[in-house]
CSV table of C-alpha atoms in Angstrom, one decimal:
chain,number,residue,atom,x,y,z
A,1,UNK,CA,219.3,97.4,57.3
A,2,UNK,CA,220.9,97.5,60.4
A,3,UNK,CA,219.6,97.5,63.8
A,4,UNK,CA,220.6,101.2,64.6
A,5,UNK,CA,218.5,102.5,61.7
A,6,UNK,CA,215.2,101.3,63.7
A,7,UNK,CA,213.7,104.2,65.7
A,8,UNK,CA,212.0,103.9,69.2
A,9,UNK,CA,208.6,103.9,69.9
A,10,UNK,CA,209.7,107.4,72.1
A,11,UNK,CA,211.4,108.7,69.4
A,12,UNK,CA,208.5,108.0,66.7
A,13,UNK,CA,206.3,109.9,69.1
A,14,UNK,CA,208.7,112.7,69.7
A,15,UNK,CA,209.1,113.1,66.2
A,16,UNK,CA,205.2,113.0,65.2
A,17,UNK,CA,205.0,115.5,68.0
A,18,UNK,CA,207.1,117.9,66.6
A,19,UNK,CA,205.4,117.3,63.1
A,20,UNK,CA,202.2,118.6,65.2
A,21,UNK,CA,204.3,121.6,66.7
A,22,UNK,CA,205.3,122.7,63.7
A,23,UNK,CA,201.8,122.8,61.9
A,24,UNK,CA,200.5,126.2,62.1
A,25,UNK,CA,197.0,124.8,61.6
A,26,UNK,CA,197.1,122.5,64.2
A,27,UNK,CA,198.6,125.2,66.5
A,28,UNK,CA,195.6,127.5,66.9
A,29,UNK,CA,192.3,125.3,65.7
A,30,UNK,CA,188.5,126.6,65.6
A,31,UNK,CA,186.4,123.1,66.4
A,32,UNK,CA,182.7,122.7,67.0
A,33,UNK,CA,181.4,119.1,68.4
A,34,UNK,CA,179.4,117.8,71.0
A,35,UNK,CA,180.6,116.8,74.4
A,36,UNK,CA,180.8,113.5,75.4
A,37,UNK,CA,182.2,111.3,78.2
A,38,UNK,CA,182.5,115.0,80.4
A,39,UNK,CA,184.7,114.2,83.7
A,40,UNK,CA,185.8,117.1,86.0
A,41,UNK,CA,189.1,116.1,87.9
A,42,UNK,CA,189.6,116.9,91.7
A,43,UNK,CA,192.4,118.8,90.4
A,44,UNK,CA,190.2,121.4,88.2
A,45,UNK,CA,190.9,119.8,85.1
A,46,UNK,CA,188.2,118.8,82.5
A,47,UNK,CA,188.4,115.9,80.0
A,48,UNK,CA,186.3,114.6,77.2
A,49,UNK,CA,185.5,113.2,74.0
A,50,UNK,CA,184.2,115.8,71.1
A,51,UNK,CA,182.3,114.4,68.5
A,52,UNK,CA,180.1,114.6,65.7
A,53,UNK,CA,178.6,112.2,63.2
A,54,UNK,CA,181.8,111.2,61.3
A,55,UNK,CA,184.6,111.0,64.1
A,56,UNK,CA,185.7,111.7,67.8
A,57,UNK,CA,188.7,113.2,69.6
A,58,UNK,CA,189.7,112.9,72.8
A,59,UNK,CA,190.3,116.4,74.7
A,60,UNK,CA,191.4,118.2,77.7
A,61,UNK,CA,191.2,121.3,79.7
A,62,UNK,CA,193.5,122.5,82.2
A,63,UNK,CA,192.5,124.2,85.8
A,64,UNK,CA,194.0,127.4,84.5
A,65,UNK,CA,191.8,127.5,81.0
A,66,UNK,CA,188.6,125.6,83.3
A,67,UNK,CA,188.6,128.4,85.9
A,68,UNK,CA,187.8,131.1,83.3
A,69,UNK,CA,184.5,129.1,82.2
A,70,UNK,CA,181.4,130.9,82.6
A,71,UNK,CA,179.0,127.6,82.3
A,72,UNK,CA,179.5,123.8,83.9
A,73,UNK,CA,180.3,121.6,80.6
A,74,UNK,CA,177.8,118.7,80.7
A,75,UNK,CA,177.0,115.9,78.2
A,76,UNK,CA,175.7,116.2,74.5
A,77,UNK,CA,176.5,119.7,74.8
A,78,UNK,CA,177.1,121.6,71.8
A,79,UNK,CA,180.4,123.9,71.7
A,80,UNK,CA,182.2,126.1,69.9
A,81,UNK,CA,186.4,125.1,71.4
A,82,UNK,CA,189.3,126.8,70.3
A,83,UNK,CA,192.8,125.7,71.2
A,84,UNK,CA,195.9,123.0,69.6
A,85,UNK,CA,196.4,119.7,68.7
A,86,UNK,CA,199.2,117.8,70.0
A,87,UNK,CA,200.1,114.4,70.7
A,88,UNK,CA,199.8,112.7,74.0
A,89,UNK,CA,203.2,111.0,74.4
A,90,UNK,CA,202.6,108.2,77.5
A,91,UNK,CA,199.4,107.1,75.4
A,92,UNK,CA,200.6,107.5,71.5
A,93,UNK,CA,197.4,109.7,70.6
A,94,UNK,CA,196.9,112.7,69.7
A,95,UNK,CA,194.2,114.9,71.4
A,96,UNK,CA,192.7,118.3,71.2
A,97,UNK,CA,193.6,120.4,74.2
A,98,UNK,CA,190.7,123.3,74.7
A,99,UNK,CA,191.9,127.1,75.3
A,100,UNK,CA,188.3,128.5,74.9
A,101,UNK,CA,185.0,126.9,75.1
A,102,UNK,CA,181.3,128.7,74.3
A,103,UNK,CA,178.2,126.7,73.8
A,104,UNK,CA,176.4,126.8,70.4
A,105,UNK,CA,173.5,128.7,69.9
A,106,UNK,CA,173.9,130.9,73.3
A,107,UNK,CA,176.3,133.0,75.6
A,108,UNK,CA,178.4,130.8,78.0
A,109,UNK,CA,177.3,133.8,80.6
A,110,UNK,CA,173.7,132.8,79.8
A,111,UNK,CA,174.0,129.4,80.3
A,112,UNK,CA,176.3,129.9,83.9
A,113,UNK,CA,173.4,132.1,85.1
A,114,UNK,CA,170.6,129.8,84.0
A,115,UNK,CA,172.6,126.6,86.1
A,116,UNK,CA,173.9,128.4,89.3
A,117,UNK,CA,170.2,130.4,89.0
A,118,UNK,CA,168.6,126.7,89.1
A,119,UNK,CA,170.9,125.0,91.8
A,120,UNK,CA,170.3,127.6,94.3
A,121,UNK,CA,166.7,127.7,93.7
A,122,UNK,CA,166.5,124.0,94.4
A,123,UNK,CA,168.6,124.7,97.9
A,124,UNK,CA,166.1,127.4,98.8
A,125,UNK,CA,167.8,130.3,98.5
A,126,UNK,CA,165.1,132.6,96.5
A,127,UNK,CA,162.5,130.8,98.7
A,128,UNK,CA,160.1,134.1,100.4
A,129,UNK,CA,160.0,132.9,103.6
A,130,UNK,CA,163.7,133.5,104.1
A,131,UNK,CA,163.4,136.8,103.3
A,132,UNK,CA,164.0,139.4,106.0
A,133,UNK,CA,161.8,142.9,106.3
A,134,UNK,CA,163.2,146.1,105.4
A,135,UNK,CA,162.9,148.5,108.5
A,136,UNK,CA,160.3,151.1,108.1
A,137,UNK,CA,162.8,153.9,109.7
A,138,UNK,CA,166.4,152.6,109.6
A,139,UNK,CA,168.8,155.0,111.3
A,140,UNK,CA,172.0,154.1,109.4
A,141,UNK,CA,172.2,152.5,105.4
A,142,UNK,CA,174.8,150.6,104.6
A,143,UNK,CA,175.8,151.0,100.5
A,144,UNK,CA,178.6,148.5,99.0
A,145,UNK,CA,179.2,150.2,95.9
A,146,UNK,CA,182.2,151.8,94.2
A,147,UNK,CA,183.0,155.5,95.6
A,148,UNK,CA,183.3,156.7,91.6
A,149,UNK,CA,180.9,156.6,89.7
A,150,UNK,CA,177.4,157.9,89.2
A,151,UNK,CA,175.3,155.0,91.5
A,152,UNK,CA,177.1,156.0,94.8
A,153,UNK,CA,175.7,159.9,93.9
A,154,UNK,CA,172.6,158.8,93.6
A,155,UNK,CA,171.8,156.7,96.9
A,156,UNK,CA,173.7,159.5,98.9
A,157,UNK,CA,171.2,162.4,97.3
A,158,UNK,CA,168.2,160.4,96.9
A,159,UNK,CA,168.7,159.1,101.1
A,160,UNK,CA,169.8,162.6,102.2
A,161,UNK,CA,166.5,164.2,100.7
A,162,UNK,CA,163.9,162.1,101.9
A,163,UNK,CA,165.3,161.2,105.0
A,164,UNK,CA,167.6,163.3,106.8
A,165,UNK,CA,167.9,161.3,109.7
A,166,UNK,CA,169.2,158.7,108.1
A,167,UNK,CA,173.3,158.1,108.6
A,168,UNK,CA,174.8,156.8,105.8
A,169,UNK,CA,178.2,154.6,105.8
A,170,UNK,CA,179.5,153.5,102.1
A,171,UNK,CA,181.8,150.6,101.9
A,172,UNK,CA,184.3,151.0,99.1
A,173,UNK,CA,183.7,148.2,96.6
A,174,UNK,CA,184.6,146.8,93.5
A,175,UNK,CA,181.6,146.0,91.3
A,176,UNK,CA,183.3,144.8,88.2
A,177,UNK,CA,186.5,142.6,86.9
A,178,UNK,CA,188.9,140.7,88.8
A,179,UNK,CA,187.9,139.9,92.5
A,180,UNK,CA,185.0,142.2,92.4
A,181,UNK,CA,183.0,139.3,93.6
A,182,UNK,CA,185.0,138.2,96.5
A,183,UNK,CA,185.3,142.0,97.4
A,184,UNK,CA,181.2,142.2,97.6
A,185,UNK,CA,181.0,139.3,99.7
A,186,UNK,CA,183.9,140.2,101.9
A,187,UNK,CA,182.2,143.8,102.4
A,188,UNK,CA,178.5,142.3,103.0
A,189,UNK,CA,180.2,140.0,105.7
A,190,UNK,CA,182.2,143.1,107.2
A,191,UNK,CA,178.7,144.7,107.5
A,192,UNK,CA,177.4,141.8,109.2
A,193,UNK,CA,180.4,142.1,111.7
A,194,UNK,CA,180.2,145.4,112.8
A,195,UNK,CA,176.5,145.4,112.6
A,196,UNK,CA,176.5,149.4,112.5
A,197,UNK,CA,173.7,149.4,109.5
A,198,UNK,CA,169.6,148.7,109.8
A,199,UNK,CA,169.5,148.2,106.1
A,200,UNK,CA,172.3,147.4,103.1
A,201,UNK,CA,172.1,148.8,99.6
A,202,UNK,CA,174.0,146.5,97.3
A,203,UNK,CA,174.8,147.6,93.8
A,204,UNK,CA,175.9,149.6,91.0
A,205,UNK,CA,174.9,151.5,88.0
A,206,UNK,CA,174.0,150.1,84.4
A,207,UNK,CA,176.8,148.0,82.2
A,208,UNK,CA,176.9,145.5,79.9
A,209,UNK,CA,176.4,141.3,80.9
A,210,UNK,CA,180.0,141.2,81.4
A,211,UNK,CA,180.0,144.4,83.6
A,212,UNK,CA,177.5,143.0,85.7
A,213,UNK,CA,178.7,139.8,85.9
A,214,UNK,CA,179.8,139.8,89.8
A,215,UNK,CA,176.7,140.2,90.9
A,216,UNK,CA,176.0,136.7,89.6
A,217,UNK,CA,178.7,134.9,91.6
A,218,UNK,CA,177.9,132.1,93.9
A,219,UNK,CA,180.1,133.3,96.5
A,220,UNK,CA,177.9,137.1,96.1
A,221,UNK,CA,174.7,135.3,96.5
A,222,UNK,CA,175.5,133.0,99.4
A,223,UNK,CA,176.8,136.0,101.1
A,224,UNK,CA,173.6,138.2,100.4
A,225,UNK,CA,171.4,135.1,102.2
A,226,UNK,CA,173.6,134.3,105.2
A,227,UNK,CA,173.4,138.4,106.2
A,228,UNK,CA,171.5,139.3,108.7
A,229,UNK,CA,170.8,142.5,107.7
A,230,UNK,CA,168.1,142.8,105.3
A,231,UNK,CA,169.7,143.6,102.0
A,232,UNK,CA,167.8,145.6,98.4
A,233,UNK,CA,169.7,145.0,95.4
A,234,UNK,CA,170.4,147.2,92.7
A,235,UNK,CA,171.9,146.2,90.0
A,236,UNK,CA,171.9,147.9,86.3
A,237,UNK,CA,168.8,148.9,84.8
A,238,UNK,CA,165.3,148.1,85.3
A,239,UNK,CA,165.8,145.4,82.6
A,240,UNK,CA,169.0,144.1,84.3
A,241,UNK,CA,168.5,140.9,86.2
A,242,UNK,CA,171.1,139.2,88.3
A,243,UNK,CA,171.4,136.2,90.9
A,244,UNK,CA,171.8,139.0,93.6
A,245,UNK,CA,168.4,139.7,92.9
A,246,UNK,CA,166.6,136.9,93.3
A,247,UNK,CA,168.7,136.0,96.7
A,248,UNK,CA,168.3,139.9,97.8
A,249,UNK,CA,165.7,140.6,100.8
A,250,UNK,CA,164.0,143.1,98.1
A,251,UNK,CA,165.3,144.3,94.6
A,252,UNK,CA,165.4,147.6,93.1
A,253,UNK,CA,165.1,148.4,89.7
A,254,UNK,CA,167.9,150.9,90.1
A,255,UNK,CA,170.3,152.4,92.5
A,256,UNK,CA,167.9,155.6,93.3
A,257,UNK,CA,164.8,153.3,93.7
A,258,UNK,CA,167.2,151.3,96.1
A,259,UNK,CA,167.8,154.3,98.6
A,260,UNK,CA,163.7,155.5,98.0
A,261,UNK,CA,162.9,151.8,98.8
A,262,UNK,CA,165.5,152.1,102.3
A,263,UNK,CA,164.1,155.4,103.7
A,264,UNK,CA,161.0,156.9,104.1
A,265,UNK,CA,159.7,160.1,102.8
A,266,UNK,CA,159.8,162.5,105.0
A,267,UNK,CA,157.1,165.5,103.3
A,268,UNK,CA,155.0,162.1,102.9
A,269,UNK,CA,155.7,161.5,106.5
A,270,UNK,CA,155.2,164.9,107.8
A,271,UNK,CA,151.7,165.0,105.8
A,272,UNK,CA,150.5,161.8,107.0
A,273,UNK,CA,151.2,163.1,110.8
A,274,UNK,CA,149.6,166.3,110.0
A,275,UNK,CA,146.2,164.5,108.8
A,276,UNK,CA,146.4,162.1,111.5
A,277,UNK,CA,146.7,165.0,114.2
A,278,UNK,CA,143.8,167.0,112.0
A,279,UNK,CA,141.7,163.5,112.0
A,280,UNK,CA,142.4,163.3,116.0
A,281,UNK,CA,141.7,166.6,116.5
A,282,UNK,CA,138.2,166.3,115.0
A,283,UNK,CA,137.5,163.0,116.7
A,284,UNK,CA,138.4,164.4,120.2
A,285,UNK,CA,136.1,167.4,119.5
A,286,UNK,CA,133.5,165.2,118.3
A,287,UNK,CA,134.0,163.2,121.3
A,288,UNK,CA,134.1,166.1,124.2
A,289,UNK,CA,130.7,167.6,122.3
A,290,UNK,CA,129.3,164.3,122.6
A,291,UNK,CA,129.9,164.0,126.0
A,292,UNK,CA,129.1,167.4,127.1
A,293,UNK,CA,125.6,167.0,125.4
A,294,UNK,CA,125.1,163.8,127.6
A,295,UNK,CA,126.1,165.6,130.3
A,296,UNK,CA,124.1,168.4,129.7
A,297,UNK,CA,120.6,165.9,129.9
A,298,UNK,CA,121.6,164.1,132.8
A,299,UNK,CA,121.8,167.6,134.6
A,300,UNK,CA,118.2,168.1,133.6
A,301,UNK,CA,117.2,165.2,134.5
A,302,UNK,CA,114.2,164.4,137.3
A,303,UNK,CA,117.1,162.3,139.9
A,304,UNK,CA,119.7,165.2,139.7
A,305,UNK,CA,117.1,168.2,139.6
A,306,UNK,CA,116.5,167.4,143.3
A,307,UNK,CA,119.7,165.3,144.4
A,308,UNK,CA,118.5,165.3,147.8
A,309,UNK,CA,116.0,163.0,147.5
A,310,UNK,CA,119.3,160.8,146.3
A,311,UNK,CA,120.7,160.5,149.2
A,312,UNK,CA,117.5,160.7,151.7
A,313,UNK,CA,117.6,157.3,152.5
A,314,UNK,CA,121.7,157.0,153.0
A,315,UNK,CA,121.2,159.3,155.1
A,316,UNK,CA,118.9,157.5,157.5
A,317,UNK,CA,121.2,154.2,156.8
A,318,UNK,CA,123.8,156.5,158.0
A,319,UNK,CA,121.8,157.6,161.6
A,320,UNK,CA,121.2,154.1,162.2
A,321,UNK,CA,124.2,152.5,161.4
A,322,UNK,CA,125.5,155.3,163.9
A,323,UNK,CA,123.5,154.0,166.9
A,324,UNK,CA,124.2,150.7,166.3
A,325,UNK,CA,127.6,151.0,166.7
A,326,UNK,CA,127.4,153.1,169.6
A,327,UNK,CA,125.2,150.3,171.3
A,328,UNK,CA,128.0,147.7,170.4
A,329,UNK,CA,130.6,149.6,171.8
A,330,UNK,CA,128.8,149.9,174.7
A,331,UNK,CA,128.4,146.1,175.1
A,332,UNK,CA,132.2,145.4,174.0
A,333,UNK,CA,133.0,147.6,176.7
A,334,UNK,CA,131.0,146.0,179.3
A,335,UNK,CA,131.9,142.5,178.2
A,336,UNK,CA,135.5,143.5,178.8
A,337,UNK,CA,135.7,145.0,181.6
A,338,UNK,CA,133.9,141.8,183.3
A,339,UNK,CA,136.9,139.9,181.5
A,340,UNK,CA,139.1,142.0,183.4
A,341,UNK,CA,137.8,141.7,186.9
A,342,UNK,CA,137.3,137.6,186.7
A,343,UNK,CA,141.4,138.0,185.3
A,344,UNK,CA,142.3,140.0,188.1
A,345,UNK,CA,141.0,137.2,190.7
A,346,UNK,CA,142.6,134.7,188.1
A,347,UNK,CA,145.2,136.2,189.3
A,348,UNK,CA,145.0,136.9,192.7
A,349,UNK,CA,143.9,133.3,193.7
A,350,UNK,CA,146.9,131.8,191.6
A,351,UNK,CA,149.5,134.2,192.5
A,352,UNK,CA,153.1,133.4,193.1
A,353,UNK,CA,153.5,134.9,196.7
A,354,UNK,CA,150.6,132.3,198.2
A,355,UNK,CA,152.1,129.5,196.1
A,356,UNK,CA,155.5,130.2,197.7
A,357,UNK,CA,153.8,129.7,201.4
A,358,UNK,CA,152.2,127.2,200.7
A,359,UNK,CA,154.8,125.2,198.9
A,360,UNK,CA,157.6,126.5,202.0
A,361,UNK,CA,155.2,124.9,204.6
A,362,UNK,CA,155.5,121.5,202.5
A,363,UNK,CA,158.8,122.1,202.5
A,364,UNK,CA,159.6,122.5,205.9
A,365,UNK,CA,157.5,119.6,206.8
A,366,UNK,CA,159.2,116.7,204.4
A,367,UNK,CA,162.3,118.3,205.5
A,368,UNK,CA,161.6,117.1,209.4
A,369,UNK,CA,160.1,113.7,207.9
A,370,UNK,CA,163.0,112.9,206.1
A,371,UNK,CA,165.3,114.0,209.4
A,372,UNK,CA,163.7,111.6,211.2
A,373,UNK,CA,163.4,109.0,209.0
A,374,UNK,CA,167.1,109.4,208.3
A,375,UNK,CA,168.1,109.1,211.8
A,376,UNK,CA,166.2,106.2,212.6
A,377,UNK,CA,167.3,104.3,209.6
A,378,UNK,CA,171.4,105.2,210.7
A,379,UNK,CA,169.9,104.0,214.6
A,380,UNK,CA,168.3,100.8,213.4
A,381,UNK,CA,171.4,99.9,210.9
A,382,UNK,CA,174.1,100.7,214.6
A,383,UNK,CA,172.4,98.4,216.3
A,384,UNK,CA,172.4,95.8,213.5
A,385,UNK,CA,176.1,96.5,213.1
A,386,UNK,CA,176.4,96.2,216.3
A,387,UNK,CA,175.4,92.7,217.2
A,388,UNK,CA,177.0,91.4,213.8
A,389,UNK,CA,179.8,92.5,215.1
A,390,UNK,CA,179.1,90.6,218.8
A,391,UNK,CA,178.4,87.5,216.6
A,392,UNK,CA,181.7,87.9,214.7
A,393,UNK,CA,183.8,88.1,217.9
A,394,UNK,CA,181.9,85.2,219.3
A,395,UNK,CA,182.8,83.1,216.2
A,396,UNK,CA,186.8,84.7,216.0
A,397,UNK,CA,189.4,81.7,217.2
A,398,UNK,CA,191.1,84.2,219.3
A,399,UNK,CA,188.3,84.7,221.3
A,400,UNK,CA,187.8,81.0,221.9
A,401,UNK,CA,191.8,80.1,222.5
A,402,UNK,CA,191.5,83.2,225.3
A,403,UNK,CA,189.6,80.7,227.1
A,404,UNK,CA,192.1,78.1,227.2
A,405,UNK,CA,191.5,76.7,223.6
A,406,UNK,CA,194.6,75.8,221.2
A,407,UNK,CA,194.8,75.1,217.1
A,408,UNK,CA,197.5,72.2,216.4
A,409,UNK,CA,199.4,72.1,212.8
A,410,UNK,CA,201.1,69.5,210.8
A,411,UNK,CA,203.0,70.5,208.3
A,412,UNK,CA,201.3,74.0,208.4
A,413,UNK,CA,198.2,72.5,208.0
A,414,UNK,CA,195.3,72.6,210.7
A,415,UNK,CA,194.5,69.3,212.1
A,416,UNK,CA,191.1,68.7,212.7
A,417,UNK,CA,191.1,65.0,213.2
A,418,UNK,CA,192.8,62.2,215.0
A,419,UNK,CA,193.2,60.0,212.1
A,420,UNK,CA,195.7,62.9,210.6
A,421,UNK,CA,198.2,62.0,213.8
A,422,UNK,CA,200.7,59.4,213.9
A,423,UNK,CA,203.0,58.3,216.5
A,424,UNK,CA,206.2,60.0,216.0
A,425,UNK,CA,204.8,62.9,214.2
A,426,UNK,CA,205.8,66.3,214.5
A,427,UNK,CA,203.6,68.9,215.1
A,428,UNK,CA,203.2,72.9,216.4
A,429,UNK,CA,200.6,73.5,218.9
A,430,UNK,CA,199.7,77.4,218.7
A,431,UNK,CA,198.4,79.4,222.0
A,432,UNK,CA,196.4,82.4,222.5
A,433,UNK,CA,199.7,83.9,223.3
A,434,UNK,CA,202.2,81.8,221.5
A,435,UNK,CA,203.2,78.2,220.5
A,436,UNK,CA,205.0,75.0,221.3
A,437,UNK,CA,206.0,72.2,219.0
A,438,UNK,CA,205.6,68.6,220.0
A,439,UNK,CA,206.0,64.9,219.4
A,440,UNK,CA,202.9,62.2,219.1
A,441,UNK,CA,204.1,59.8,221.2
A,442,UNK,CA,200.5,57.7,221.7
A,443,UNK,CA,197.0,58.2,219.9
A,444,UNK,CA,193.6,57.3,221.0
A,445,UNK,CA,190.8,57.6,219.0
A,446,UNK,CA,187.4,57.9,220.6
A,447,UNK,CA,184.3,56.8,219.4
A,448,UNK,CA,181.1,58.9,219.7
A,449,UNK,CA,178.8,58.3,221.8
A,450,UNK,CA,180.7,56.1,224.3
């Protein structure tokens, strides 16, 4: 055998592939196992291992076939799976690839509610104290329901007749199929926004699990807690049971209980004020007859037969007080006047006009001290001046060389001694009125004392 008559592993698998395409059986299968190994992907796929007590098979489930799952697969499941075999080429198995999936022995609806129903009752969202009151006279109800149909009738009539007041504003919803769940929670959240409504009805009329089914949508319930307007449910029939109602603020058994549940009654309401005003009318009566009998004894009594024996003794309070206050007057009167005089003399011994004479008279006399003191102060510093200035003249070298007295230079220096001459030295002899210049032909000193 030649080489060319060996097949690659590629083209083995292609071929086996094809075998499994062409196998009408293995195109549409009907499989019931228990899941094993579950992993949900990041990118919405689902893969695991079916078994039972003889053999396994590996399987998957794309997004597209995952999305349309009522229930979260989890381990040891039972299942009923319908889809096709084929093989899976990069890992030379084959595996079962799942179209369909339903738990044995109950509804996949059943088992979605049961798990959503227990994951939001362990974040808190049925919890009682989360729950918001329903106002005892709302002046506008919200309803999110579809415009057809018989629900939307019946909130309008039962609202209307009880409660005229009322306003109503209906957001046009879609309660069942494709995006009816979004389109609740979308509506509940454009409620919220334009915050027009005291109360919202959410609901619809009966239907079958399916029907209902939006009502049981994480996205409906999370909506329903985050309003903050208080929301009744009512969904289906009294025996009709949804996630809406457990998250709702209060449930109704059915759309008219719903709009009985928003509004008051107003013939209730009118009777109740008519017995309160009848009960208040008879307790005011009650109460004026009671008083006018108490009245009626404390007229007769001994104080009020006479009533001026009441106010006898006031009245003599009242004379006295009287002349009291007219003897205090008296003395205020006195005391002030008194005041007034020993101000007046206050004033008359320290007024300005004596105080100006006096202080002028003061004036006038330091004035002539401080004359006099001046002048002789200039006389006695003239005559000081005076002879300083004698002394100066007395002691100025002109006055001395007047009287025949000269001042002889060498070298324009004064000479005041003998011992700065010597023969032959030049010198300039100055006058009182001029000066000579001479020659030292001889010098002599003297001793003192000879």
């Amino acid at each position: 055998m030649t080489t060319s008559s060996y097949l690659t592993v590629k083209a083995l698998t292609k071929y086996i592939r094809r075998k499994f395409d062409a196998d009408p059986h293995l195109r549409d299968v009907f499989v019931k196992g228990e899941l094993s190994n579950v992993k949900i992907h990041s990118s919405g796929h689902i893969y695991f291992t079916l078994k039972d007590e003889g053999a396994r098979i590996t399987a998957a489930m794309f997004r597209a076939d995952a999305q349309k799952l009522k229930f979260k697969p989890e381990e040891g499941m039972m299942v009923y799976i319908r889809g096709y075999v084929n093989v899976y080429e990069s890992a030379g198995a084959y595996q079962l690839y799942a179209q369909t999936m339903e738990p044995d022995g109950v509804g996949g609806l059943f088992v979605a509610f049961n798990q959503l129903k227990e994951k939001l009752q362990q974040e808190g969202l049925f919890n009682p104290n989360f729950k918001q009151q329903i106002p005892l006279f709302p002046k506008t109800v919200g309803v999110l329901t579809a415009t057809t149909g018989a629900a939307i009738r019946d909130i309008c009539t039962t609202v209307s007749r009880r409660f005229p007041l009322a306003e109503i504003v209906i957001y046009p919803t879609l309660v069942q199929g494709q995006g009816a769940a979004s389109n609740i929670a979308k509506n509940i959240q454009i409620a919220n926004h334009q915050a027009d409504c005291d109360v919202l009805i959410v609901g619809r009329g009966g239907g079958s699990i399916e029907d209902l089914w939006a009502f049981n949508e994480e996205i409906v319930a999370r909506a329903i807690f985050e309003s903050r307007i208080p929301i009744i449910s009512a969904v289906g029939h009294e025996t009709d049971t949804t996630i809406a109602d457990f998250v709702a603020d209060l449930r109704a058994p059915t759309p008219t209980a719903a709009a009985e549940l928003a509004v008051p009654n107003q013939q209730e309401l009118y009777q109740r004020i008519m017995m309160s005003k009848s009960q208040l009318h008879q307790m005011i009566t009650a109460k004026i007859n009671f008083e006018r009998s108490r009245l009626k004894k404390l007229q007769s009594a001994y104080p009020l037969a006479t009533p001026e024996r009441l106010y006898r003794p006031f009245t003599e309070k009242l004379v006295q007080l009287d002349l009291q206050i007219e003897r205090a007057s008296k003395l205020y009167l006195m005391k002030k006047s008194n005041d007034l005089h020993k101000l007046d003399a206050s004033i008359k011994l320290y007024s300005p006009k004596n105080a100006l004479t006096y202080y002028g008279k003061q004036l006038n006399q330091t004035t002539n001290n401080l004359t006099r003191a001046v002048l002789t102060a200039l006389q006695r510093n003239k005559d000081t001046f005076s002879s300083r200035i004698r002394t100066l003249e007395a002691l100025n070298p002109l006055t001395i060389m007047n009287r025949g007295y000269t001042v002889t230079y060498k070298e324009e220096k004064v000479v005041k001694s003998i011992s700065q001459m010597s023969v032959g030295d030049e010198v300039s002899i100055h006058f009182n009125d001029g000066e000579a210049s001479a020659t030292i032909n001889k010098t002599k000193v003297e001793k003192k004392g000879e």
